[in-house]
Each structure stands twice: as C-alpha cells, then as structure tokens.
Tab-separated table of C-alpha atoms in Angstrom:
chain	number	residue	atom	x	y	z
A	1	MET	CA	0.000	0.000	0.000
A	2	GLU	CA	1.330	3.428	-0.935
A	3	ASN	CA	1.907	5.909	1.845
A	4	LYS	CA	-0.354	8.807	0.893
A	5	ARG	CA	1.593	11.245	3.064
A	6	PRO	CA	4.700	12.226	1.128
A	7	LEU	CA	8.122	12.727	2.580
A	8	TYR	CA	9.361	16.119	1.465
A	9	VAL	CA	12.941	16.663	0.377
A	10	TYR	CA	14.698	19.947	1.183
A	11	TYR	CA	17.839	21.392	-0.353
A	12	GLN	CA	20.022	24.216	0.938
A	13	ALA	CA	20.669	26.644	-1.909
A	14	PRO	CA	24.437	27.291	-2.054
A	15	GLU	CA	24.230	30.981	-2.922
A	16	SER	CA	21.789	32.153	-0.249
A	17	GLY	CA	21.925	29.335	2.293
A	18	GLU	CA	18.125	29.257	2.100
A	19	TRP	CA	16.397	25.912	2.511
A	20	LYS	CA	14.035	25.053	-0.338
A	21	THR	CA	11.480	22.295	-0.685
A	22	ILE	CA	12.409	20.663	-3.974
A	23	GLY	CA	10.426	17.447	-4.217
A	24	ALA	CA	8.171	14.819	-2.707
A	25	TYR	CA	8.935	11.149	-2.102
A	26	ARG	CA	6.308	8.423	-1.770
A	27	HIS	CA	6.711	4.754	-0.947
A	28	ASP	CA	4.648	1.683	-1.775
A	29	GLN	CA	5.443	-0.665	1.086
A	30	GLU	CA	3.737	-3.669	-0.472
A	31	LYS	CA	5.591	-3.398	-3.780
A	32	LYS	CA	8.762	-1.991	-2.189
A	33	LEU	CA	8.841	0.748	-4.783
A	34	GLY	CA	9.528	4.425	-4.297
A	35	SER	CA	8.739	7.475	-6.392
A	36	PHE	CA	10.272	10.935	-6.300
A	37	THR	CA	8.805	13.973	-8.016
A	38	TYR	CA	10.430	17.379	-8.308
A	39	LEU	CA	8.074	20.218	-7.416
A	40	GLU	CA	7.241	22.344	-10.429
A	41	SER	CA	7.859	25.437	-8.315
A	42	TYR	CA	11.467	24.282	-7.915
A	43	VAL	CA	12.061	23.268	-11.528
A	44	GLU	CA	10.647	26.540	-12.829
A	45	ASN	CA	12.960	28.769	-10.785
A	46	ASP	CA	16.040	30.435	-12.248
A	47	SER	CA	18.609	27.701	-11.699
A	48	PRO	CA	17.283	24.345	-10.477
A	49	VAL	CA	19.968	21.797	-9.608
A	50	SER	CA	19.511	18.072	-10.088
A	51	ILE	CA	20.222	16.339	-6.781
A	52	ASP	CA	21.308	13.251	-8.760
A	53	PRO	CA	22.183	13.986	-12.410
A	54	PHE	CA	22.308	10.281	-13.316
A	55	ASN	CA	19.080	9.010	-11.786
A	56	LEU	CA	17.022	12.172	-11.103
A	57	PRO	CA	17.761	14.641	-13.911
A	58	ILE	CA	15.887	17.932	-14.129
A	59	ARG	CA	13.201	17.828	-16.827
A	60	GLN	CA	11.154	20.800	-17.961
A	61	GLY	CA	7.372	20.722	-18.223
A	62	PRO	CA	4.951	18.633	-16.140
A	63	GLN	CA	6.874	16.633	-13.557
A	64	ILE	CA	6.663	12.861	-13.895
A	65	PRO	CA	7.648	10.687	-10.892
A	66	PHE	CA	10.975	8.854	-10.955
A	67	ALA	CA	10.473	5.251	-9.853
A	68	CYS	CA	13.021	3.327	-7.773
A	69	SER	CA	13.391	-0.289	-6.640
A	70	ARG	CA	16.908	-0.237	-5.139
A	71	TYR	CA	17.219	-0.125	-1.331
A	72	GLY	CA	13.630	-1.327	-0.999
A	73	GLY	CA	12.365	1.628	-3.004
A	74	LEU	CA	14.578	4.441	-1.692
A	75	HIS	CA	16.298	6.558	-4.334
A	76	ASP	CA	20.089	6.407	-4.307
A	77	VAL	CA	20.725	10.024	-3.317
A	78	LEU	CA	18.211	9.735	-0.456
A	79	ARG	CA	19.957	6.571	0.713
A	80	ASP	CA	23.179	8.606	0.664
A	81	SER	CA	21.530	11.047	3.091
A	82	GLY	CA	20.716	8.322	5.601
A	83	PRO	CA	22.926	6.799	8.298
A	84	ASP	CA	25.321	3.904	7.782
A	85	GLY	CA	26.685	1.368	10.265
A	86	TRP	CA	27.440	3.610	13.261
A	87	GLY	CA	24.360	5.796	12.871
A	88	ARG	CA	22.161	2.736	12.413
A	89	TYR	CA	23.642	1.110	15.500
A	90	LEU	CA	22.741	4.176	17.554
A	91	LEU	CA	19.190	4.315	16.195
A	92	SER	CA	18.709	0.607	16.882
A	93	LYS	CA	20.056	0.848	20.415
A	94	PHE	CA	18.425	4.070	21.581
A	95	SER	CA	15.467	4.860	19.309
A	96	GLY	CA	13.829	1.476	18.951
A	97	VAL	CA	14.577	1.036	15.250
A	98	LYS	CA	14.982	-2.645	14.404
A	99	GLN	CA	18.425	-3.624	13.174
A	100	ASP	CA	16.910	-5.077	9.995
A	101	ALA	CA	14.721	-2.032	9.342
A	102	SER	CA	14.566	-0.619	5.838
A	103	SER	CA	16.830	2.152	4.608
A	104	LEU	CA	13.721	4.337	4.437
A	105	GLU	CA	12.957	3.753	8.116
A	106	PHE	CA	16.510	4.666	9.113
A	107	LEU	CA	16.293	7.793	6.961
A	108	ARG	CA	12.984	8.842	8.549
A	109	ARG	CA	14.167	8.267	12.113
A	110	SER	CA	17.541	10.007	11.783
A	111	LYS	CA	18.079	13.720	12.391
A	112	ASN	CA	18.616	16.373	9.730
A	113	HIS	CA	21.346	18.359	11.465
A	114	ASP	CA	24.222	15.997	10.688
A	115	ARG	CA	23.294	14.480	7.347
A	116	TRP	CA	25.869	14.027	4.611
A	117	GLY	CA	25.456	16.506	1.780
A	118	ALA	CA	22.923	19.296	1.332
A	119	LEU	CA	19.621	17.431	1.626
A	120	ALA	CA	17.170	17.106	4.500
A	121	ILE	CA	13.766	15.456	4.791
A	122	GLY	CA	10.526	16.053	6.670
A	123	ASP	CA	6.735	15.758	6.715
A	124	SER	CA	6.113	19.476	6.273
A	125	VAL	CA	5.958	21.272	2.934
A	126	LYS	CA	8.085	24.008	4.501
A	127	ALA	CA	11.593	23.122	5.615
A	128	PRO	CA	11.993	23.308	9.460
A	129	THR	CA	15.325	25.128	9.347
A	130	SER	CA	15.506	25.625	13.105
A	131	PHE	CA	16.358	21.926	13.494
A	132	MET	CA	19.191	21.866	11.002
A	133	ASP	CA	22.116	23.427	12.864
A	134	THR	CA	24.989	20.996	13.400
A	135	PRO	CA	25.802	20.633	17.125
A	136	THR	CA	29.249	21.035	18.626
A	137	PHE	CA	30.953	18.956	21.288
A	138	PRO	CA	33.325	19.503	24.227
A	139	GLY	CA	36.935	18.339	24.676
A	140	PHE	CA	38.259	15.268	22.931
A	141	ASP	CA	38.914	13.125	26.001
A	142	LEU	CA	35.275	13.250	27.083
A	143	LEU	CA	34.183	12.650	23.510
A	144	VAL	CA	36.489	9.625	23.146
A	145	ASP	CA	35.345	8.183	26.481
A	146	GLU	CA	31.669	8.582	25.612
A	147	LEU	CA	32.048	7.095	22.137
A	148	ALA	CA	33.886	4.114	23.650
A	149	ALA	CA	31.115	3.666	26.225
A	150	LEU	CA	28.518	3.790	23.444
A	151	GLU	CA	30.357	1.186	21.409
A	152	ASP	CA	30.779	-1.106	24.418
A	153	GLY	CA	27.176	-0.684	25.581
A	154	LYS	CA	28.251	0.837	28.906
A	155	PRO	CA	26.451	3.531	30.954
A	156	ALA	CA	26.894	7.151	29.942
A	157	VAL	CA	30.016	8.999	31.042
A	158	ASP	CA	28.190	12.276	30.431
A	159	ALA	CA	24.399	12.060	29.986
A	160	LYS	CA	24.054	15.327	28.059
A	161	LEU	CA	26.846	14.425	25.659
A	162	ARG	CA	25.393	10.961	25.122
A	163	ARG	CA	22.037	12.388	24.092
A	164	ARG	CA	23.768	14.479	21.462
A	165	LEU	CA	25.998	11.671	20.209
A	166	GLN	CA	22.974	9.396	19.821
A	167	GLU	CA	21.672	11.694	17.077
A	168	TYR	CA	24.580	11.133	14.676
A	169	SER	CA	23.152	10.523	11.189
A	170	GLY	CA	26.260	10.516	8.997
A	171	GLY	CA	27.982	7.692	7.182
A	172	GLY	CA	30.618	5.168	8.136
A	173	ALA	CA	30.764	2.050	10.268
A	174	ARG	CA	33.015	3.147	13.149
A	175	PRO	CA	32.413	5.471	16.146
A	176	LYS	CA	32.623	9.133	15.171
A	177	ALA	CA	31.145	12.570	15.761
A	178	THR	CA	31.146	15.978	14.108
A	179	VAL	CA	33.109	18.696	15.920
A	180	ARG	CA	33.442	22.401	15.202
A	181	ASP	CA	36.760	24.266	15.349
A	182	LYS	CA	37.304	27.833	16.554
A	183	ASP	CA	36.740	29.157	13.018
A	184	GLY	CA	33.412	27.370	12.669
A	185	ALA	CA	34.643	24.648	10.294
A	186	LEU	CA	33.259	21.138	10.811
A	187	TRP	CA	35.422	18.045	11.170
A	188	ILE	CA	34.696	14.346	11.641
A	189	ALA	CA	36.390	13.142	14.833
A	190	LYS	CA	37.387	9.468	14.568
A	191	PRO	CA	38.962	7.792	17.603
A	192	ARG	CA	39.891	4.159	17.274
A	193	SER	CA	37.210	1.519	17.585
A	194	ARG	CA	37.717	-1.346	20.009
A	195	HIS	CA	38.034	-3.549	16.904
A	196	ASP	CA	40.812	-1.413	15.429
A	197	HIS	CA	44.577	-1.529	15.678
A	198	PRO	CA	45.639	0.981	18.385
A	199	GLU	CA	47.290	3.183	15.753
A	200	THR	CA	44.328	3.366	13.366
A	201	PRO	CA	43.783	7.156	13.779
A	202	ALA	CA	47.498	7.763	13.156
A	203	LEU	CA	47.400	5.357	10.226
A	204	GLU	CA	44.584	7.309	8.549
A	205	TYR	CA	46.383	10.605	9.163
A	206	PHE	CA	49.580	9.073	7.785
A	207	CYS	CA	47.907	7.831	4.607
A	208	HIS	CA	46.054	11.105	3.978
A	209	THR	CA	49.276	13.062	4.476
A	210	TRP	CA	51.170	10.641	2.249
A	211	GLY	CA	48.596	10.934	-0.534
A	212	SER	CA	48.557	14.716	-0.288
A	213	LEU	CA	52.343	14.892	-0.685
A	214	ILE	CA	52.101	12.757	-3.813
A	215	GLY	CA	49.668	15.283	-5.250
A	216	ILE	CA	46.325	13.606	-4.633
A	217	ASN	CA	43.439	15.846	-3.589
A	218	VAL	CA	42.808	14.488	-0.082
A	219	ALA	CA	40.344	15.772	2.503
A	220	LYS	CA	42.240	17.922	4.995
A	221	THR	CA	43.268	15.789	7.974
A	222	GLN	CA	44.763	16.389	11.407
A	223	LEU	CA	45.801	14.137	14.276
A	224	GLU	CA	45.036	15.111	17.856
A	225	THR	CA	46.528	13.476	20.926
A	226	THR	CA	44.447	14.159	24.024
A	227	PRO	CA	45.778	14.739	27.565
A	228	LYS	CA	44.882	11.115	28.337
A	229	GLY	CA	46.940	9.933	25.384
A	230	ASN	CA	44.011	9.121	23.089
A	231	SER	CA	44.615	9.626	19.371
A	232	VAL	CA	41.838	11.121	17.248
A	233	ALA	CA	41.912	11.562	13.477
A	234	LEU	CA	40.122	14.730	12.350
A	235	ILE	CA	38.894	14.877	8.764
A	236	LYS	CA	37.488	18.173	7.519
A	237	ARG	CA	34.011	17.794	6.068
A	238	PHE	CA	34.067	18.623	2.367
A	239	ASP	CA	30.251	18.677	2.352
A	240	ARG	CA	30.258	21.802	4.520
A	241	ASP	CA	31.389	25.390	3.972
A	242	GLY	CA	30.864	27.041	7.332
A	243	SER	CA	27.123	26.833	7.982
A	244	LYS	CA	26.349	26.024	4.350
A	245	ARG	CA	26.001	22.511	3.010
A	246	ILE	CA	27.391	21.159	-0.244
A	247	LEU	CA	25.459	18.731	-2.415
A	248	CYS	CA	27.140	15.319	-2.630
A	249	LEU	CA	26.530	12.031	-4.381
A	250	SER	CA	28.229	8.734	-3.591
A	251	ALA	CA	29.997	6.769	-6.306
A	252	ALA	CA	27.538	3.976	-5.507
A	253	SER	CA	24.707	6.263	-6.611
A	254	ALA	CA	26.587	7.565	-9.644
A	255	MET	CA	27.208	4.015	-10.884
A	256	GLY	CA	23.765	2.690	-9.942
A	257	HIS	CA	25.312	0.165	-7.575
A	258	GLU	CA	23.444	-0.836	-4.442
A	259	ASN	CA	25.837	-0.830	-1.479
A	260	PRO	CA	25.727	-3.114	0.474
A	261	SER	CA	25.259	-5.305	-2.569
A	262	SER	CA	22.023	-7.082	-3.414
A	263	ALA	CA	20.358	-8.664	-6.434
A	264	LEU	CA	19.570	-5.117	-7.576
A	265	SER	CA	23.193	-3.966	-7.544
A	266	GLY	CA	23.327	-4.312	-11.315
A	267	ALA	CA	24.999	-6.623	-13.799
A	268	ILE	CA	27.919	-4.271	-14.392
A	269	PRO	CA	30.335	-4.339	-11.425
A	270	PRO	CA	31.473	-0.991	-10.017
A	271	SER	CA	34.869	-0.048	-11.365
A	272	TYR	CA	37.277	2.849	-11.653
A	273	PRO	CA	36.822	3.019	-15.452
A	274	LEU	CA	33.034	3.117	-15.026
A	275	LEU	CA	33.264	5.925	-12.478
A	276	ALA	CA	35.618	7.811	-14.797
A	277	SER	CA	33.082	7.475	-17.607
A	278	LYS	CA	30.390	8.854	-15.296
A	279	LEU	CA	32.586	11.861	-14.534
A	280	LYS	CA	32.959	12.495	-18.249
A	281	LEU	CA	29.217	12.085	-18.793
A	282	ILE	CA	28.329	14.902	-16.394
A	283	GLY	CA	30.994	17.232	-17.727
A	284	ALA	CA	33.565	17.014	-14.940
A	285	PRO	CA	36.953	18.332	-16.123
A	286	LEU	CA	39.563	15.951	-17.486
A	287	GLU	CA	41.754	16.523	-14.443
A	288	ASP	CA	39.166	14.733	-12.291
A	289	ARG	CA	39.454	11.574	-14.366
A	290	LYS	CA	43.248	11.735	-14.187
A	291	GLU	CA	42.919	12.283	-10.429
A	292	LEU	CA	40.758	9.160	-10.156
A	293	PHE	CA	43.446	7.180	-11.978
A	294	ASP	CA	46.021	8.431	-9.472
A	295	ARG	CA	43.809	7.321	-6.582
A	296	MET	CA	43.351	3.870	-8.083
A	297	VAL	CA	47.127	3.482	-8.338
A	298	PHE	CA	47.709	4.888	-4.852
A	299	ASN	CA	45.127	2.554	-3.283
A	300	ALA	CA	46.929	-0.375	-4.899
A	301	LEU	CA	50.318	0.873	-3.692
A	302	CYS	CA	49.361	1.733	-0.113
A	303	GLY	CA	47.174	-1.334	0.428
A	304	ASN	CA	43.841	0.425	0.901
A	305	ASP	CA	41.453	-2.340	-0.129
A	306	ASP	CA	38.451	-0.654	1.523
A	307	ASP	CA	37.946	1.564	-1.540
A	308	HIS	CA	34.292	0.573	-1.960
A	309	THR	CA	31.655	2.667	-3.701
A	310	ARG	CA	30.752	4.680	-0.602
A	311	ASN	CA	34.369	5.710	-0.159
A	312	HIS	CA	34.304	7.723	-3.384
A	313	ALA	CA	31.997	10.654	-4.067
A	314	LEU	CA	31.073	13.595	-6.264
A	315	VAL	CA	30.416	17.142	-5.044
A	316	PHE	CA	28.484	19.963	-6.694
A	317	ASP	CA	30.596	23.043	-7.415
A	318	ALA	CA	28.034	25.843	-7.168
A	319	SER	CA	30.444	28.478	-8.473
A	320	LYS	CA	30.791	26.599	-11.768
A	321	LYS	CA	27.384	24.907	-11.637
A	322	GLY	CA	28.888	21.499	-12.243
A	323	TRP	CA	29.857	18.268	-10.529
A	324	ARG	CA	33.415	17.373	-9.511
A	325	LEU	CA	35.201	14.425	-7.968
A	326	SER	CA	35.269	14.938	-4.211
A	327	PRO	CA	38.480	14.978	-2.170
A	328	ALA	CA	39.729	11.486	-1.323
A	329	TYR	CA	38.803	10.172	2.128
A	330	ASP	CA	38.876	7.020	4.259
A	331	LEU	CA	42.324	6.051	2.990
A	332	VAL	CA	43.475	3.422	5.483
A	333	PRO	CA	45.989	0.702	4.518
A	334	THR	CA	45.284	-2.833	5.615
A	335	LEU	CA	47.738	-4.217	8.163
A	336	ASN	CA	47.238	-7.800	7.058
A	337	ASP	CA	49.124	-9.331	4.160
A	338	PRO	CA	49.452	-6.957	1.189
A	339	PRO	CA	46.114	-7.146	-0.661
A	340	THR	CA	45.886	-8.721	-4.090
A	341	HIS	CA	42.500	-7.146	-4.875
A	342	LEU	CA	40.775	-3.797	-4.374
A	343	ALA	CA	37.099	-3.401	-3.496
A	344	MET	CA	36.320	-1.743	-6.844
A	345	CYS	CA	37.394	-3.240	-10.158
A	346	LEU	CA	40.543	-1.764	-11.675
A	347	SER	CA	39.493	-2.865	-15.150
A	348	VAL	CA	35.843	-2.991	-16.156
A	349	ASN	CA	35.331	-6.335	-14.424
A	350	ASP	CA	38.476	-7.405	-12.541
A	351	ARG	CA	39.434	-6.426	-8.974
A	352	ARG	CA	42.944	-7.902	-9.077
A	353	ILE	CA	45.857	-5.516	-8.605
A	354	SER	CA	47.932	-5.717	-11.773
A	355	THR	CA	49.466	-3.444	-14.353
A	356	ALA	CA	47.233	-4.954	-17.039
A	357	ASN	CA	44.064	-4.119	-15.133
A	358	ILE	CA	45.191	-0.603	-14.259
A	359	LEU	CA	46.082	0.209	-17.864
A	360	SER	CA	43.228	-1.598	-19.604
A	361	GLY	CA	40.802	1.297	-19.255
A	362	TYR	CA	43.291	4.072	-20.026
A	363	ALA	CA	40.942	5.866	-22.447
A	364	HIS	CA	38.239	6.194	-19.765
A	365	PHE	CA	40.661	8.296	-17.726
A	366	GLY	CA	41.475	10.565	-20.658
A	367	PHE	CA	44.881	9.155	-21.599
A	368	PHE	CA	45.827	9.136	-25.270
A	369	SER	CA	47.545	5.761	-25.005
A	370	ALA	CA	48.387	2.975	-22.589
A	371	HIS	CA	51.990	4.175	-22.757
A	372	GLU	CA	50.957	7.581	-21.411
A	373	ALA	CA	48.957	5.910	-18.637
A	374	ARG	CA	51.938	3.678	-17.864
A	375	GLU	CA	54.159	6.736	-17.469
A	376	ARG	CA	51.657	8.163	-14.995
A	377	LEU	CA	51.544	4.887	-13.065
A	378	GLU	CA	55.338	4.858	-12.819
A	379	PHE	CA	55.365	8.489	-11.692
A	380	ILE	CA	52.868	7.780	-8.884
A	381	ALA	CA	54.818	4.681	-7.824
A	382	GLN	CA	58.105	6.591	-7.689
A	383	LYS	CA	56.508	9.547	-5.922
A	384	SER	CA	54.899	7.179	-3.408
A	385	ARG	CA	58.283	5.700	-2.511
A	386	GLU	CA	59.874	9.132	-2.106
A	387	CYS	CA	57.045	10.620	-0.048
A	388	PHE	CA	56.778	7.546	2.168
A	389	LEU	CA	60.160	8.428	3.635
A	390	GLU	CA	58.900	11.936	4.439
A	391	VAL	CA	55.871	10.759	6.432
A	392	ALA	CA	57.038	7.443	7.894
A	393	SER	CA	57.869	9.147	11.205
A	394	ILE	CA	54.115	9.537	11.841
A	395	LEU	CA	53.977	5.784	12.403
A	396	SER	CA	55.472	3.822	15.254
A	397	ALA	CA	58.682	1.897	14.713
A	398	GLU	CA	56.531	-1.248	14.822
A	399	LEU	CA	54.320	-0.228	11.891
A	400	ARG	CA	56.888	1.333	9.564
A	401	PRO	CA	58.297	-1.985	8.271
A	402	THR	CA	54.747	-3.244	7.636
A	403	LEU	CA	53.886	-0.276	5.433
A	404	GLN	CA	57.307	-0.337	3.773
A	405	ASN	CA	56.738	-3.987	2.901
A	406	GLN	CA	53.306	-3.109	1.536
A	407	ILE	CA	54.609	-0.565	-0.941
A	408	ASP	CA	57.583	-2.777	-1.859
A	409	CYS	CA	55.241	-5.686	-2.663
A	410	ALA	CA	52.862	-3.457	-4.604
A	411	CYS	CA	55.646	-1.873	-6.655
A	412	LYS	CA	57.004	-5.319	-7.431
A	413	ALA	CA	53.549	-6.529	-8.478
A	414	LEU	CA	53.162	-3.541	-10.801
A	415	GLY	CA	56.737	-3.541	-12.013
A	416	ASP	CA	56.624	-5.984	-14.928
A	417	GLY	CA	54.875	-3.766	-17.379
A	418	ASP	CA	55.884	-4.465	-20.981
A	419	ALA	CA	54.103	-7.779	-21.454
A	420	GLU	CA	51.113	-6.635	-19.449
A	421	VAL	CA	50.799	-3.369	-21.371
A	422	ALA	CA	50.681	-5.347	-24.596
A	423	ALA	CA	47.996	-7.624	-23.185
A	424	ALA	CA	45.997	-4.729	-21.789
A	425	THR	CA	45.986	-2.719	-25.003
A	426	LYS	CA	45.606	-5.453	-27.597
A	427	ASN	CA	42.992	-4.488	-30.192
A	428	ARG	CA	42.375	-1.160	-28.465
A	429	LYS	CA	42.036	1.956	-30.597
A	430	PRO	CA	43.717	5.092	-29.257
A	431	ALA	CA	41.553	7.959	-28.065
A	432	LYS	CA	41.241	10.884	-30.463
A	433	SER	CA	42.571	13.541	-28.127
A	434	SER	CA	44.326	14.111	-24.838
A	435	THR	CA	45.758	16.905	-22.790
A	436	GLY	CA	48.619	14.767	-21.524
A	437	GLY	CA	49.588	14.085	-17.921
A	438	LEU	CA	48.692	16.231	-14.982
A	439	THR	CA	51.015	18.725	-13.408
A	440	LYS	CA	50.941	18.074	-9.697
C-alpha cells in the first residue's frame, strides 16, 4: 500500500543558504517501490539543480515521478543522506529502530542536522530550518570516552553528551562525531574503535598526508593526541562550507550500484573506469578523471582495499554549476598481508591488482595511449616511494616496516609492465585527443 503522506525533500541553496522544498517522495510498502517527483515550483525557478544527475535529472514541463526499486524503493541520493553502520547502531540501540529495518525507516528516524550533503527530509511542505544546525561537542577526552562507552554498551560517562551523540546521522561504520573548530569549520572526529589496531587514527592521518604529498586531492586531515593519550583523526568535512552545506553524491549512486550489494546492484560491477566514464558524462573536467586514476594506483600501492563505492563521491561546485570528484577520504591501509584485490574493479570487471588491469581502461581516464597511462603509473609509484620516507615518522617503529613492505610488494607486483601493457591494449584503438599528464 502506498503511503499517501509524502516525505518532502529539502535542499540548501548554495548561494543564499536558504532551505528550499524541492520534491516529494512516496513509498509503496507492499511493492517496495519508491517514487520521487520534483516540485514544479522548484524546476521553474532560475537555476534548479539536479540532486542526482544520473538518476534524477531535471526535466522541464509537467513533472513525472521517478520510480526506484533499489534499497527497498529508496532513491540512491536519499539513501546517501541516511545513516550507515554507526548511525544505524545508535538508532537501533536508543530509538527502537529494528536492526533489519529498511533504509527508508533509518532515513525517517535520523536527524537532519548531521546528514551528509545538502539534503534534508521532513513531513512538512516548509523546511523546518531551526532543526538543522549541526551541534558542537566539548573536549576530545570526554568525547572519546563517551564514544567508547557507546560502542561497548556501557552507561553514559556524560548524559548530556550521550544524548547528542545518539543523534549522529552521517555515514561510516566506526564510532565518530562531528566537531566544530574555533573558526566554525566542521570536522569528523574518529577515535579508534575497540576492533581497530591501536594506531588506526594515526594510520589514517599518515595515509592522507602521504597521498597529499604525492599530489592527490585528499580531505584535509589532522591528528590530535588528548591529555589522556588518546589519538583522534580529524577529517574536515568537504560537504560543509561554514554553515552552508554542499550537495554530494556517492559513487555507488553515480554508478547505480546498491551498497551493500544485493540482487539489484546491477549486472555491471562498479569499477574505476566506469566511475571515470560517469565523470565524463556529467561534464567534470579531465583533471578529475586523471585524479581518479592516481587514486586507483595509490590505493593499490598503499594497500587500501576498503575503496568501496561509498568511499568515493562527487560534489556539486556551485560556483561553476557542475559536478566534480570529491576529495579522497577514508584512505586506510590494511595491516594484514598486502592485498591482491581492491574493493572496486581496476578494469571494467576485474578487482585484481595488476598493471594490465590498471592500464586496460586508459581511455576512460582521458589518456591518449596505454603508454601515457603507464608513465603516470610509474610516476605515482616513484613519488609514493619518495614521499613515504617523508611521512614514515608519523607511524610507530613497529608499523613502519609493515607499510614499507606493503609498498615494496605493490611496486614489485606492478613492475613488470611491458608484457602486461601489450595484453591490456591489444585491439584497443587510441583515443582521439588528450591533454597529456597532470602537473601536480
């Protein structure tokens, strides 16, 4: 049976910061189908923005509903706005939401103030802006202690803080909270989980710093050590600009891939070449596709095999009225044996780390030839080795050999290129044009 009361979708306009009601969502529980319809009043204004250019494009004239069957009938971009593992755990534990509840139920029951991106939802036609301010939190030690107590199911260390932490509605599986710095900028505070290696916050800071030195566009990251000796990784939110929100779309949504996977995830596996082709489709600049290639190579070199489709994203650049590849985030090397596969395919259908797979889709990334792509791969590999020495001191003496071994193994695996280049490029026609490699 279809819910006759719609769920309204709100969007914060980037220029004015004003919240606008842009569409209505309805759900047929029996058929597990959803429909989203842009409001004509929104489409007819001066500059309507599609909240998902792949699945919910702006169309002029009478507005026809967009149907959806993924996520039990919840449109991809709305699923992006809902909580993931940690937020769902909190809702299940403290708000009575069943652990196996639908994505729609988790979206409805979560709060608007901390959502990822620039969307919010509600039952009113008018956006309730008074409930959309992101809260701030006290010192890190208390925050770390309370997050640990939440994860362990222990009584509150600070009752007021716990009530606020329970309302987290962002993404990710591990304990975290949004904090505000003295300049008003928002950061994600990530202490280690009880399931993590003790140096996980330092490891994330290390990898983000390493990638940035290589020339990759990485979300700004800091590492805080509290008076009690707790380490906290701080990642600046790229979906916020002061009090304003920035429209975002996960790579899962861009590629039409349900994550976590299901029978509706699609026949085409998510891959770096596919994501690059999506960037081209929406008019993102060539440099973004080259940047994505660099990230694919870096993930293979550093051993980050958690590069799934929710760990890549697109952001809307309001100044240029176009979509861009977001800064890289959640770059954390595995501390097990060096991985042989990444989470996303390196070629159109193969997750194995190899030179052949990396180079097979060279044209998708805007390279004129596999040789040009190979030169870029070698540059990133060499730069990774050089920059590793600059940032290795962030890690303990215990971890440095592990990460050194990781990059040594990866470089060796990617080192035998001539035969693999030939195999990767056999029967491939060169692209018609190219702007060459990036200047980093």
